[in-house]
PDB file of C-alpha atoms in Angstrom:
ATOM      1  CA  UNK A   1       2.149  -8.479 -14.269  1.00  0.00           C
ATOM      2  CA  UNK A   2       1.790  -5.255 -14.131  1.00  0.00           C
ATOM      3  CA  UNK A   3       4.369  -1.973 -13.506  1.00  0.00           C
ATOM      4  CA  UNK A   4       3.875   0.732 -11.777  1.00  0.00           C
ATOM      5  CA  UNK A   5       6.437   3.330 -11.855  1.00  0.00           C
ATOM      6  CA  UNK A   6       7.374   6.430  -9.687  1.00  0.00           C
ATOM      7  CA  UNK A   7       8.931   9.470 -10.423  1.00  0.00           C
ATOM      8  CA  UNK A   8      11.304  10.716  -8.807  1.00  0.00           C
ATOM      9  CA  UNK A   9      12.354   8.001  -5.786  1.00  0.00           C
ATOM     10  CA  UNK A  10      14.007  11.071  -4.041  1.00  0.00           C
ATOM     11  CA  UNK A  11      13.984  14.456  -4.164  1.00  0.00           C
ATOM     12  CA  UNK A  12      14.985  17.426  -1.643  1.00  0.00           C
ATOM     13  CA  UNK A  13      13.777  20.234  -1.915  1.00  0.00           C
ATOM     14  CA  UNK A  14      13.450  24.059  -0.171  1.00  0.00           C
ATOM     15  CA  UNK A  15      10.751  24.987   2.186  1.00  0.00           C
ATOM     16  CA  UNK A  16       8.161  27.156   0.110  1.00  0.00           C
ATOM     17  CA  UNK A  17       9.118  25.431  -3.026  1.00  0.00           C
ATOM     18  CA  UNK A  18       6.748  22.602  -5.415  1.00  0.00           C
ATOM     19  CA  UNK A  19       7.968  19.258  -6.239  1.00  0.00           C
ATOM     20  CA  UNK A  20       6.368  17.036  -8.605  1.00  0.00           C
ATOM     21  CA  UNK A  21       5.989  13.259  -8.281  1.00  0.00           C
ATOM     22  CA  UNK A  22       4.848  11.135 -11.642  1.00  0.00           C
ATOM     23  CA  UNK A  23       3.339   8.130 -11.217  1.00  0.00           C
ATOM     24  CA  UNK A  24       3.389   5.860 -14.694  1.00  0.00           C
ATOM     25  CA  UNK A  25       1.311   2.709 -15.577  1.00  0.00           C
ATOM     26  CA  UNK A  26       4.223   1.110 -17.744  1.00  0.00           C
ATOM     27  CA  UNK A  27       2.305  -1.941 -19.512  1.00  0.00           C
ATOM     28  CA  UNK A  28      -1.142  -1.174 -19.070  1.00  0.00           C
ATOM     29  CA  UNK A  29      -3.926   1.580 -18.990  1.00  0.00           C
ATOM     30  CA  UNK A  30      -4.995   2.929 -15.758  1.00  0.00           C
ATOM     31  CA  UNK A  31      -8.656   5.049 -15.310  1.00  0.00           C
ATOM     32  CA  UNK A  32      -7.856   5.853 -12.263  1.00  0.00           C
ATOM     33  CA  UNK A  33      -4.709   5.701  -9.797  1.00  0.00           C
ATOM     34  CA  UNK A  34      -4.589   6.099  -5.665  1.00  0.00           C
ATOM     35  CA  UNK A  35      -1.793   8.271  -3.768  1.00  0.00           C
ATOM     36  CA  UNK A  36      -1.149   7.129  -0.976  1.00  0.00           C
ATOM     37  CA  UNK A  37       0.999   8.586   2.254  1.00  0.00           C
ATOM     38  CA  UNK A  38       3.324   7.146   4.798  1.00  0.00           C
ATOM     39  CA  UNK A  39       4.841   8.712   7.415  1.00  0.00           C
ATOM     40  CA  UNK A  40       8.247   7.003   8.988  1.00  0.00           C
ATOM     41  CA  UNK A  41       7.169   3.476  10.678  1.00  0.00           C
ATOM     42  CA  UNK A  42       3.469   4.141   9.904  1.00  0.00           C
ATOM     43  CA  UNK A  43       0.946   2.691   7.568  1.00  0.00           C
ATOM     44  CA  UNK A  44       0.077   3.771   4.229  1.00  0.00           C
ATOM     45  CA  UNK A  45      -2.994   6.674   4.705  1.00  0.00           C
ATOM     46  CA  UNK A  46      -4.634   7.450   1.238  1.00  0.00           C
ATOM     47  CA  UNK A  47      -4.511  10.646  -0.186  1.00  0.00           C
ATOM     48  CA  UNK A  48      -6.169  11.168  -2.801  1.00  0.00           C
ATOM     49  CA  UNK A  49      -8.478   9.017  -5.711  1.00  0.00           C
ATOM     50  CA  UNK A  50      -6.815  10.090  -9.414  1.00  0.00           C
ATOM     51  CA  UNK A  51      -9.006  10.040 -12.017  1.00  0.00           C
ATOM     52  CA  UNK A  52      -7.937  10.243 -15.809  1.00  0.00           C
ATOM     53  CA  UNK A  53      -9.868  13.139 -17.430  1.00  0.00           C
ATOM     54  CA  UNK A  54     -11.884  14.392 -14.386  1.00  0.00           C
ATOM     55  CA  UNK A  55     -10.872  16.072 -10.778  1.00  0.00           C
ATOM     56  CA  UNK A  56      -9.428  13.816  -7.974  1.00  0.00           C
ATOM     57  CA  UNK A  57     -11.418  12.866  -5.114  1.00  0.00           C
ATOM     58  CA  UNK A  58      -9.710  13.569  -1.966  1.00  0.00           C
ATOM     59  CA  UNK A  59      -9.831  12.262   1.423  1.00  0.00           C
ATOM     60  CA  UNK A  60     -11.330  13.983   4.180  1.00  0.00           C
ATOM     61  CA  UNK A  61      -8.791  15.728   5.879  1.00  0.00           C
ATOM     62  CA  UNK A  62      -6.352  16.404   2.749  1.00  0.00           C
ATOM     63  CA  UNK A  63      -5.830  19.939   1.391  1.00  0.00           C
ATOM     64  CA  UNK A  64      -6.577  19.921  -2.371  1.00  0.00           C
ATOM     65  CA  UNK A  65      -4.956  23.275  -2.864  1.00  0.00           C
ATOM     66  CA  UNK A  66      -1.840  21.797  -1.703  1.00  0.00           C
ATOM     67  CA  UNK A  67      -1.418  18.061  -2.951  1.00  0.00           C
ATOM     68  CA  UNK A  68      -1.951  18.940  -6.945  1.00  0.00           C
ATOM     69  CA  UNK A  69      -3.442  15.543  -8.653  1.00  0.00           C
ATOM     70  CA  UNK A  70      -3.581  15.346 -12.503  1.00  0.00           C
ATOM     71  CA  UNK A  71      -4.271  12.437 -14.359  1.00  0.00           C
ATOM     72  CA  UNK A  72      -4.065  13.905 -18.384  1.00  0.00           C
ATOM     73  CA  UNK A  73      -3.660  10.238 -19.966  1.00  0.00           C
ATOM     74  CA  UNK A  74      -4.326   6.220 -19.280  1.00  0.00           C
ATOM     75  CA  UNK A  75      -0.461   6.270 -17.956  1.00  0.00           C
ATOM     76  CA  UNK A  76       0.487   8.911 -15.909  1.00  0.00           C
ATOM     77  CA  UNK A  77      -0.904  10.246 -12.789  1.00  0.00           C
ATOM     78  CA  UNK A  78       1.278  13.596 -11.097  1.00  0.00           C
ATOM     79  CA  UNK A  79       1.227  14.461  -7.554  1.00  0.00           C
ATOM     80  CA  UNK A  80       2.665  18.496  -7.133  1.00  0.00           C
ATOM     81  CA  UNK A  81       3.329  19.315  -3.878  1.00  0.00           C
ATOM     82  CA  UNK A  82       2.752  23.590  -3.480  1.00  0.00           C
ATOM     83  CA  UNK A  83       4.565  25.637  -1.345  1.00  0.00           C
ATOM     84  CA  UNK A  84       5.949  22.597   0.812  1.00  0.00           C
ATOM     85  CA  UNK A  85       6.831  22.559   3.995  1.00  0.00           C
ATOM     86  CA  UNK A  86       9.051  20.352   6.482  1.00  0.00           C
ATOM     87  CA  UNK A  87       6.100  18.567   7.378  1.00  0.00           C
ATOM     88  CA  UNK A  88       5.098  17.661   4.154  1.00  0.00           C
ATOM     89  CA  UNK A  89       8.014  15.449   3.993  1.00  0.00           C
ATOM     90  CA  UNK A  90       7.005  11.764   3.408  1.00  0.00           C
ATOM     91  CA  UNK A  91       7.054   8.613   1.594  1.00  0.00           C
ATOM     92  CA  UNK A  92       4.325   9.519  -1.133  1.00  0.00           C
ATOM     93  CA  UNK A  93       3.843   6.179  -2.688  1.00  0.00           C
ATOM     94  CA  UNK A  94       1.240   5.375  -6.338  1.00  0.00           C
ATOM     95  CA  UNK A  95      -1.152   2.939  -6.825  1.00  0.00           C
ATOM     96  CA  UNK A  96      -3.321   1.766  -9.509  1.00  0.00           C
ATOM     97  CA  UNK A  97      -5.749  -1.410  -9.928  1.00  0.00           C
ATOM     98  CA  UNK A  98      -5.057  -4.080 -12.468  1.00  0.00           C
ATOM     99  CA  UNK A  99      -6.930  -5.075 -15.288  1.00  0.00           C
ATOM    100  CA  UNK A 100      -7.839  -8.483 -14.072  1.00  0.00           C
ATOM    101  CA  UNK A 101     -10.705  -6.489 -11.177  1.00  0.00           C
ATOM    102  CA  UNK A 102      -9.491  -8.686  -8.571  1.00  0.00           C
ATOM    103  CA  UNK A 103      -8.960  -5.547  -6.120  1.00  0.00           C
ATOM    104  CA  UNK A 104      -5.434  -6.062  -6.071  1.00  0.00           C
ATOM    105  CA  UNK A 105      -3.423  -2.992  -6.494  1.00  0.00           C
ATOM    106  CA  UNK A 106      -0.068  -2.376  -8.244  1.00  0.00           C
ATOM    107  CA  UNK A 107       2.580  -0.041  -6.674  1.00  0.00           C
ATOM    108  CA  UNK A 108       5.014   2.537  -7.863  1.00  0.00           C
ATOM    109  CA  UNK A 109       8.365   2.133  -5.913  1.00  0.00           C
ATOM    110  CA  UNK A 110       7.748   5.078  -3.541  1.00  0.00           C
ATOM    111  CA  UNK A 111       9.076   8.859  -3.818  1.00  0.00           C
ATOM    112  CA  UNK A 112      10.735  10.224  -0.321  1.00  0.00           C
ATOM    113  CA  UNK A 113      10.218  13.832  -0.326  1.00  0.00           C
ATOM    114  CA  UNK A 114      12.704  15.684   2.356  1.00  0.00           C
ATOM    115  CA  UNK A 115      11.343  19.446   2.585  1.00  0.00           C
ATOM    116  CA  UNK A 116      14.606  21.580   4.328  1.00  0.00           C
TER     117      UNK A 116
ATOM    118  CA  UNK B   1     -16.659   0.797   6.155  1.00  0.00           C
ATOM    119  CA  UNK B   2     -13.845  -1.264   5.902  1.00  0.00           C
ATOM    120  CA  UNK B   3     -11.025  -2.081   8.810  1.00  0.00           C
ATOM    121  CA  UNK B   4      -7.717  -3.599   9.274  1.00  0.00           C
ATOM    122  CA  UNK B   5      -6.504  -4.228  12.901  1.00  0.00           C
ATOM    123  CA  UNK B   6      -3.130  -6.202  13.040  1.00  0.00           C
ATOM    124  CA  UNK B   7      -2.025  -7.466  16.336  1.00  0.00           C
ATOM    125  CA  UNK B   8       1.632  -6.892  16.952  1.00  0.00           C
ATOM    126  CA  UNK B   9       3.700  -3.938  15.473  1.00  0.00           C
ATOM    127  CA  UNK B  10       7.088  -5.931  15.680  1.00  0.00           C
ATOM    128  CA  UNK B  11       7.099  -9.979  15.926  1.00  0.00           C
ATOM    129  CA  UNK B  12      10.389 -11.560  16.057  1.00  0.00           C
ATOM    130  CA  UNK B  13      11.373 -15.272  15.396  1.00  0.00           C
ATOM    131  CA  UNK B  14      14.373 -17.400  14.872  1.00  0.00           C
ATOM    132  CA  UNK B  15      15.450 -18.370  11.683  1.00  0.00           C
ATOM    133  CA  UNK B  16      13.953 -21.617  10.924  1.00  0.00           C
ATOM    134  CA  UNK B  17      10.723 -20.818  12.968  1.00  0.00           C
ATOM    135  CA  UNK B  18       7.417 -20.288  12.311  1.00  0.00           C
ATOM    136  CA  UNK B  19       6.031 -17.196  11.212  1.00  0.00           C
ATOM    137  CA  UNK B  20       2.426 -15.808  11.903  1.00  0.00           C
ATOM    138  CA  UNK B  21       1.533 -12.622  11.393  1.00  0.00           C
ATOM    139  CA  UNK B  22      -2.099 -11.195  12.919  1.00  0.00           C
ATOM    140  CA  UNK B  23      -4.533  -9.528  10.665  1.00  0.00           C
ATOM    141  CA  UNK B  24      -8.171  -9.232  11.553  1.00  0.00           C
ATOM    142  CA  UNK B  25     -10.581  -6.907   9.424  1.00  0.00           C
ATOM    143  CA  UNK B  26     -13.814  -5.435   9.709  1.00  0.00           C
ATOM    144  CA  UNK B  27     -16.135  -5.491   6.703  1.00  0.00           C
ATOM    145  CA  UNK B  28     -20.053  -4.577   5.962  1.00  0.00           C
ATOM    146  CA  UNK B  29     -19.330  -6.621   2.789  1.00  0.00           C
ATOM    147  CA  UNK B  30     -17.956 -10.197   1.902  1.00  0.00           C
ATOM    148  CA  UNK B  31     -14.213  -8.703   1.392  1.00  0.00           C
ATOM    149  CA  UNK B  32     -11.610  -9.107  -0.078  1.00  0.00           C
ATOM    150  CA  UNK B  33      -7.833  -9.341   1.350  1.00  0.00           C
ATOM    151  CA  UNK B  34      -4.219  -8.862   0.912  1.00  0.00           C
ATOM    152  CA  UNK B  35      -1.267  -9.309   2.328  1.00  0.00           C
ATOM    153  CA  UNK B  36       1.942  -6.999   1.249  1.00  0.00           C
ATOM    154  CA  UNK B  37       5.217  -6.974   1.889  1.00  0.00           C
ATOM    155  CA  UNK B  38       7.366  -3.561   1.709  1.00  0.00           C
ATOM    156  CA  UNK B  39      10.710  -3.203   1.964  1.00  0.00           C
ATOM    157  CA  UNK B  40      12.743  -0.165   3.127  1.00  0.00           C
ATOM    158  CA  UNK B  41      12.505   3.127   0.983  1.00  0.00           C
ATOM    159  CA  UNK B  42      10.466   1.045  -1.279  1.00  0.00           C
ATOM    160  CA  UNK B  43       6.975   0.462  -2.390  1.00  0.00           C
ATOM    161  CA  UNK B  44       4.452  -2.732  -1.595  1.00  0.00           C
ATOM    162  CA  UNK B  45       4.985  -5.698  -3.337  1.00  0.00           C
ATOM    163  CA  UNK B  46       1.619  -8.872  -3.072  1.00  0.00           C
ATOM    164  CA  UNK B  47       2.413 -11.369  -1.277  1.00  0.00           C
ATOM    165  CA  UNK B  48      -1.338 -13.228  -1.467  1.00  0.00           C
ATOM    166  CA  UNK B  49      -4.715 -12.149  -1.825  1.00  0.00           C
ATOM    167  CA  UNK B  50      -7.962 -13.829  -1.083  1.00  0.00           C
ATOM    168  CA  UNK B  51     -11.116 -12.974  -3.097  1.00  0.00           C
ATOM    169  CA  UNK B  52     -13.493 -15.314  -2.035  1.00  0.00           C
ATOM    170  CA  UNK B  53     -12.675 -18.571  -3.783  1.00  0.00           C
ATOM    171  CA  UNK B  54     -10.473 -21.113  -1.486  1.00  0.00           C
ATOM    172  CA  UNK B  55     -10.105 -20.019   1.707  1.00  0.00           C
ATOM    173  CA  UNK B  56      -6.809 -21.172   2.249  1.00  0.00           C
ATOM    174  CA  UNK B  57      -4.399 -18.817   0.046  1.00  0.00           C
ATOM    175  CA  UNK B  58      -0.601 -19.614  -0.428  1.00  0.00           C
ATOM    176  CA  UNK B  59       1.608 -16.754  -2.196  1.00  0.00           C
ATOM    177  CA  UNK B  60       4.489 -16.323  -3.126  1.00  0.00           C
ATOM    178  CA  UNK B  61       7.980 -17.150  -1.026  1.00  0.00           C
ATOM    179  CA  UNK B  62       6.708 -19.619   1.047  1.00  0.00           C
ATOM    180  CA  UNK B  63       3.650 -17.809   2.852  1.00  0.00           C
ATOM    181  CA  UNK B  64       0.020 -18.372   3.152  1.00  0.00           C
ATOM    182  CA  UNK B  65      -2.947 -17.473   4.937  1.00  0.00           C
ATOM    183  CA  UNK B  66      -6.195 -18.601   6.111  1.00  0.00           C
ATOM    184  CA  UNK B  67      -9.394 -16.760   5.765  1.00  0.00           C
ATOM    185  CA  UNK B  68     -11.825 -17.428   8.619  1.00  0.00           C
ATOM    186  CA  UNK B  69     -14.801 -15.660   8.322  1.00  0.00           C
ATOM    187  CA  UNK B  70     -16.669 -16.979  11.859  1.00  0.00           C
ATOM    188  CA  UNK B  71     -13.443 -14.942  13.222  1.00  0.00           C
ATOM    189  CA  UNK B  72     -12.662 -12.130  10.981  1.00  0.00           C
ATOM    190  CA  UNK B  73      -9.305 -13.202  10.687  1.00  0.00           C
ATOM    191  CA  UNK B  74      -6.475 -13.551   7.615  1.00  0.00           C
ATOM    192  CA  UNK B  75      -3.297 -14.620   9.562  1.00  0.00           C
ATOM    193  CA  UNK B  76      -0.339 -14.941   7.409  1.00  0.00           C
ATOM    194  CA  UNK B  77       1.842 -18.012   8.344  1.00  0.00           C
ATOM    195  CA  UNK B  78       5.186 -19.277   7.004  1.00  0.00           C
ATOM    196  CA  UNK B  79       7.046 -22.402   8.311  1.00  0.00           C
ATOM    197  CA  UNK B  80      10.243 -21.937   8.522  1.00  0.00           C
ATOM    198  CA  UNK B  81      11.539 -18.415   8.114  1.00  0.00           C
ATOM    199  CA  UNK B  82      14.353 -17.414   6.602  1.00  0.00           C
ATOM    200  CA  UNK B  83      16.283 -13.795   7.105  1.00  0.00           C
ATOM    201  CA  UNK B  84      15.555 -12.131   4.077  1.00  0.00           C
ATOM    202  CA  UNK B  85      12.043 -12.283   5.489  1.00  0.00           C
ATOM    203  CA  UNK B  86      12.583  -9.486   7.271  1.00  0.00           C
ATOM    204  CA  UNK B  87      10.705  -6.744   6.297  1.00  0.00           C
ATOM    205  CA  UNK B  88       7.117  -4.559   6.944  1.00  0.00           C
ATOM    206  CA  UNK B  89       4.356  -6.337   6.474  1.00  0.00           C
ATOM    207  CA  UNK B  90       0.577  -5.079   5.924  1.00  0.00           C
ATOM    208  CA  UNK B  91      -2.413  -6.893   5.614  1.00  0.00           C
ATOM    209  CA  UNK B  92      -5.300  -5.019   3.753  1.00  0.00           C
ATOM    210  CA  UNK B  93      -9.177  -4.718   2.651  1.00  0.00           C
ATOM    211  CA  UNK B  94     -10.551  -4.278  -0.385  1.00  0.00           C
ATOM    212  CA  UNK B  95     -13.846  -1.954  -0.743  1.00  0.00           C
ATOM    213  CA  UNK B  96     -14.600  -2.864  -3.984  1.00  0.00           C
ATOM    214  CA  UNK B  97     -18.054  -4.356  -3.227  1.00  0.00           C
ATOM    215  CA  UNK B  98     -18.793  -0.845  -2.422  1.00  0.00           C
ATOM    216  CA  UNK B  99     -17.613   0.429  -5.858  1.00  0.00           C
ATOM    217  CA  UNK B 100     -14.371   2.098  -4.171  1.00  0.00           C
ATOM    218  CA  UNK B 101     -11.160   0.323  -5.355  1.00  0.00           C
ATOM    219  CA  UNK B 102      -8.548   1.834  -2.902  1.00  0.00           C
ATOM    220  CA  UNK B 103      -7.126  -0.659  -0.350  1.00  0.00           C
ATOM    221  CA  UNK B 104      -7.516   0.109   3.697  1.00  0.00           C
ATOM    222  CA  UNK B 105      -4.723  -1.214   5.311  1.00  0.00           C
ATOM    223  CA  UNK B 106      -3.675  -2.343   8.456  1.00  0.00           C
ATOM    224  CA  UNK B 107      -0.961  -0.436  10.653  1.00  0.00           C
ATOM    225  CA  UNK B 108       2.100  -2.953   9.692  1.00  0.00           C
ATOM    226  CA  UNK B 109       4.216  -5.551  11.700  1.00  0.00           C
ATOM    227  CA  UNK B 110       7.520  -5.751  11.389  1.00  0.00           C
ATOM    228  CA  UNK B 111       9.253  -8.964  11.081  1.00  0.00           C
ATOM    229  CA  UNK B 112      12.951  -9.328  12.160  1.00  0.00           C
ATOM    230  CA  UNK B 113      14.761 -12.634  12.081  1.00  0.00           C
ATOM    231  CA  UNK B 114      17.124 -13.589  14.246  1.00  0.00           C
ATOM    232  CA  UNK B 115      20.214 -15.663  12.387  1.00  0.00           C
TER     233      UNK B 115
END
């Protein structure tokens, strides 16, 4: 099937600092890729619509400025997080559709990002 | 637009028992659904999907679910349940009828199992 990887599955970081989360098809090409959030005991809330060669599409409500989306190749999406803050921290977690069009979606393992 | 509602935020059953887990959607379009499991600190994993061929799904570890269109319901079911069941669970829609491929999911239910 296919793999979805995530980069990095933890990270800490300072307030006021970026961190940058990759998010890697591993055995197959991927046009486009979803980031999704989750906050602790809540439901996944999409972010964000990555697109490889063109500008993400964001959901309503989601500052572009400060969730960074890149998609430069078939494989890897990155999600920078700019000047974060405490509540920025979350379970940021990748996405992308197979190849197969059946809806399904494949998903990275999951980055927790703890902003101090 | 597309909608998840499921019932129950934590369910609880014996090991050995039966399993259901309440999903109902909302959908302008014939959908398409999922069920996923996650597991803490990690990401989802399928457990079934239904995309409109038989509308009685079984996936993988023992669980299945039953589309019902008159109700706008996908339960997920599982005889007998066993602890390593335990876990988040989230049902969600598909919009890809409507061109957009992201999944809309429900709010989870988490399943503990008692030994």
């Amino acid at each position: 099937g296919a793999v979805v990887s995530q980069h990095p599955s933890w990270v800490i970081c300072k307030s006021g600092t970026s961190v940058k989360i990759e998010c890697r098809s591993l055995d197959f090409q991927a046009t486009t890729m979803f980031w999704y959030r989750q906050f602790p005991k809540q439901s996944l809330m999409l972010m964000a619509t990555s697109n490889e060669g063109s500008k993400a599409t964001y959901e309503q409500g989601v500052e572009k400025d400060k969730f960074l989306i890149n998609h430069a190749s078939l494989t890897l999406s990155t999600l920078t997080v700019t000047s974060a803050h405490p509540e920025d921290s979350s379970f940021y977690i990748c996405s992308a559709p197979g190849l197969a069009n059946t809806g399904e979606l494949f998903f990275g393992e999951g980055s927790r990002l703890t902003v101090l | 637009a597309q909608s998840v509602t499921q019932l129950g935020s934590h369910v609880s059953v014996s090991e050995g028992a039966l399993v259901l887990l309440r999903c109902n959607y909302s959908s302008s379009v014939p959908p398409y659904l999922f069920w996923y499991v996650q597991y803490p600190n990690q990401g989802l994993q399928l457990l079934l999907k239904y995309t409109s061929a038989a509308t009685l799904v079984k996936g993988i570890n023992g669980f299945e679910a039953e589309f019902k269109k008159s109700e706008t319901s996908f339960h997920l079911t599982k005889p007998s349940a066993h602890m390593s069941d335990a876990a988040e669970y989230f049902c969600a829609v598909s919009s890809m009828d409507t061109g957009r491929r992201a999944l809309t999911f429900g709010s989870g239910t988490r399943l503990q199992v008692q030994p």
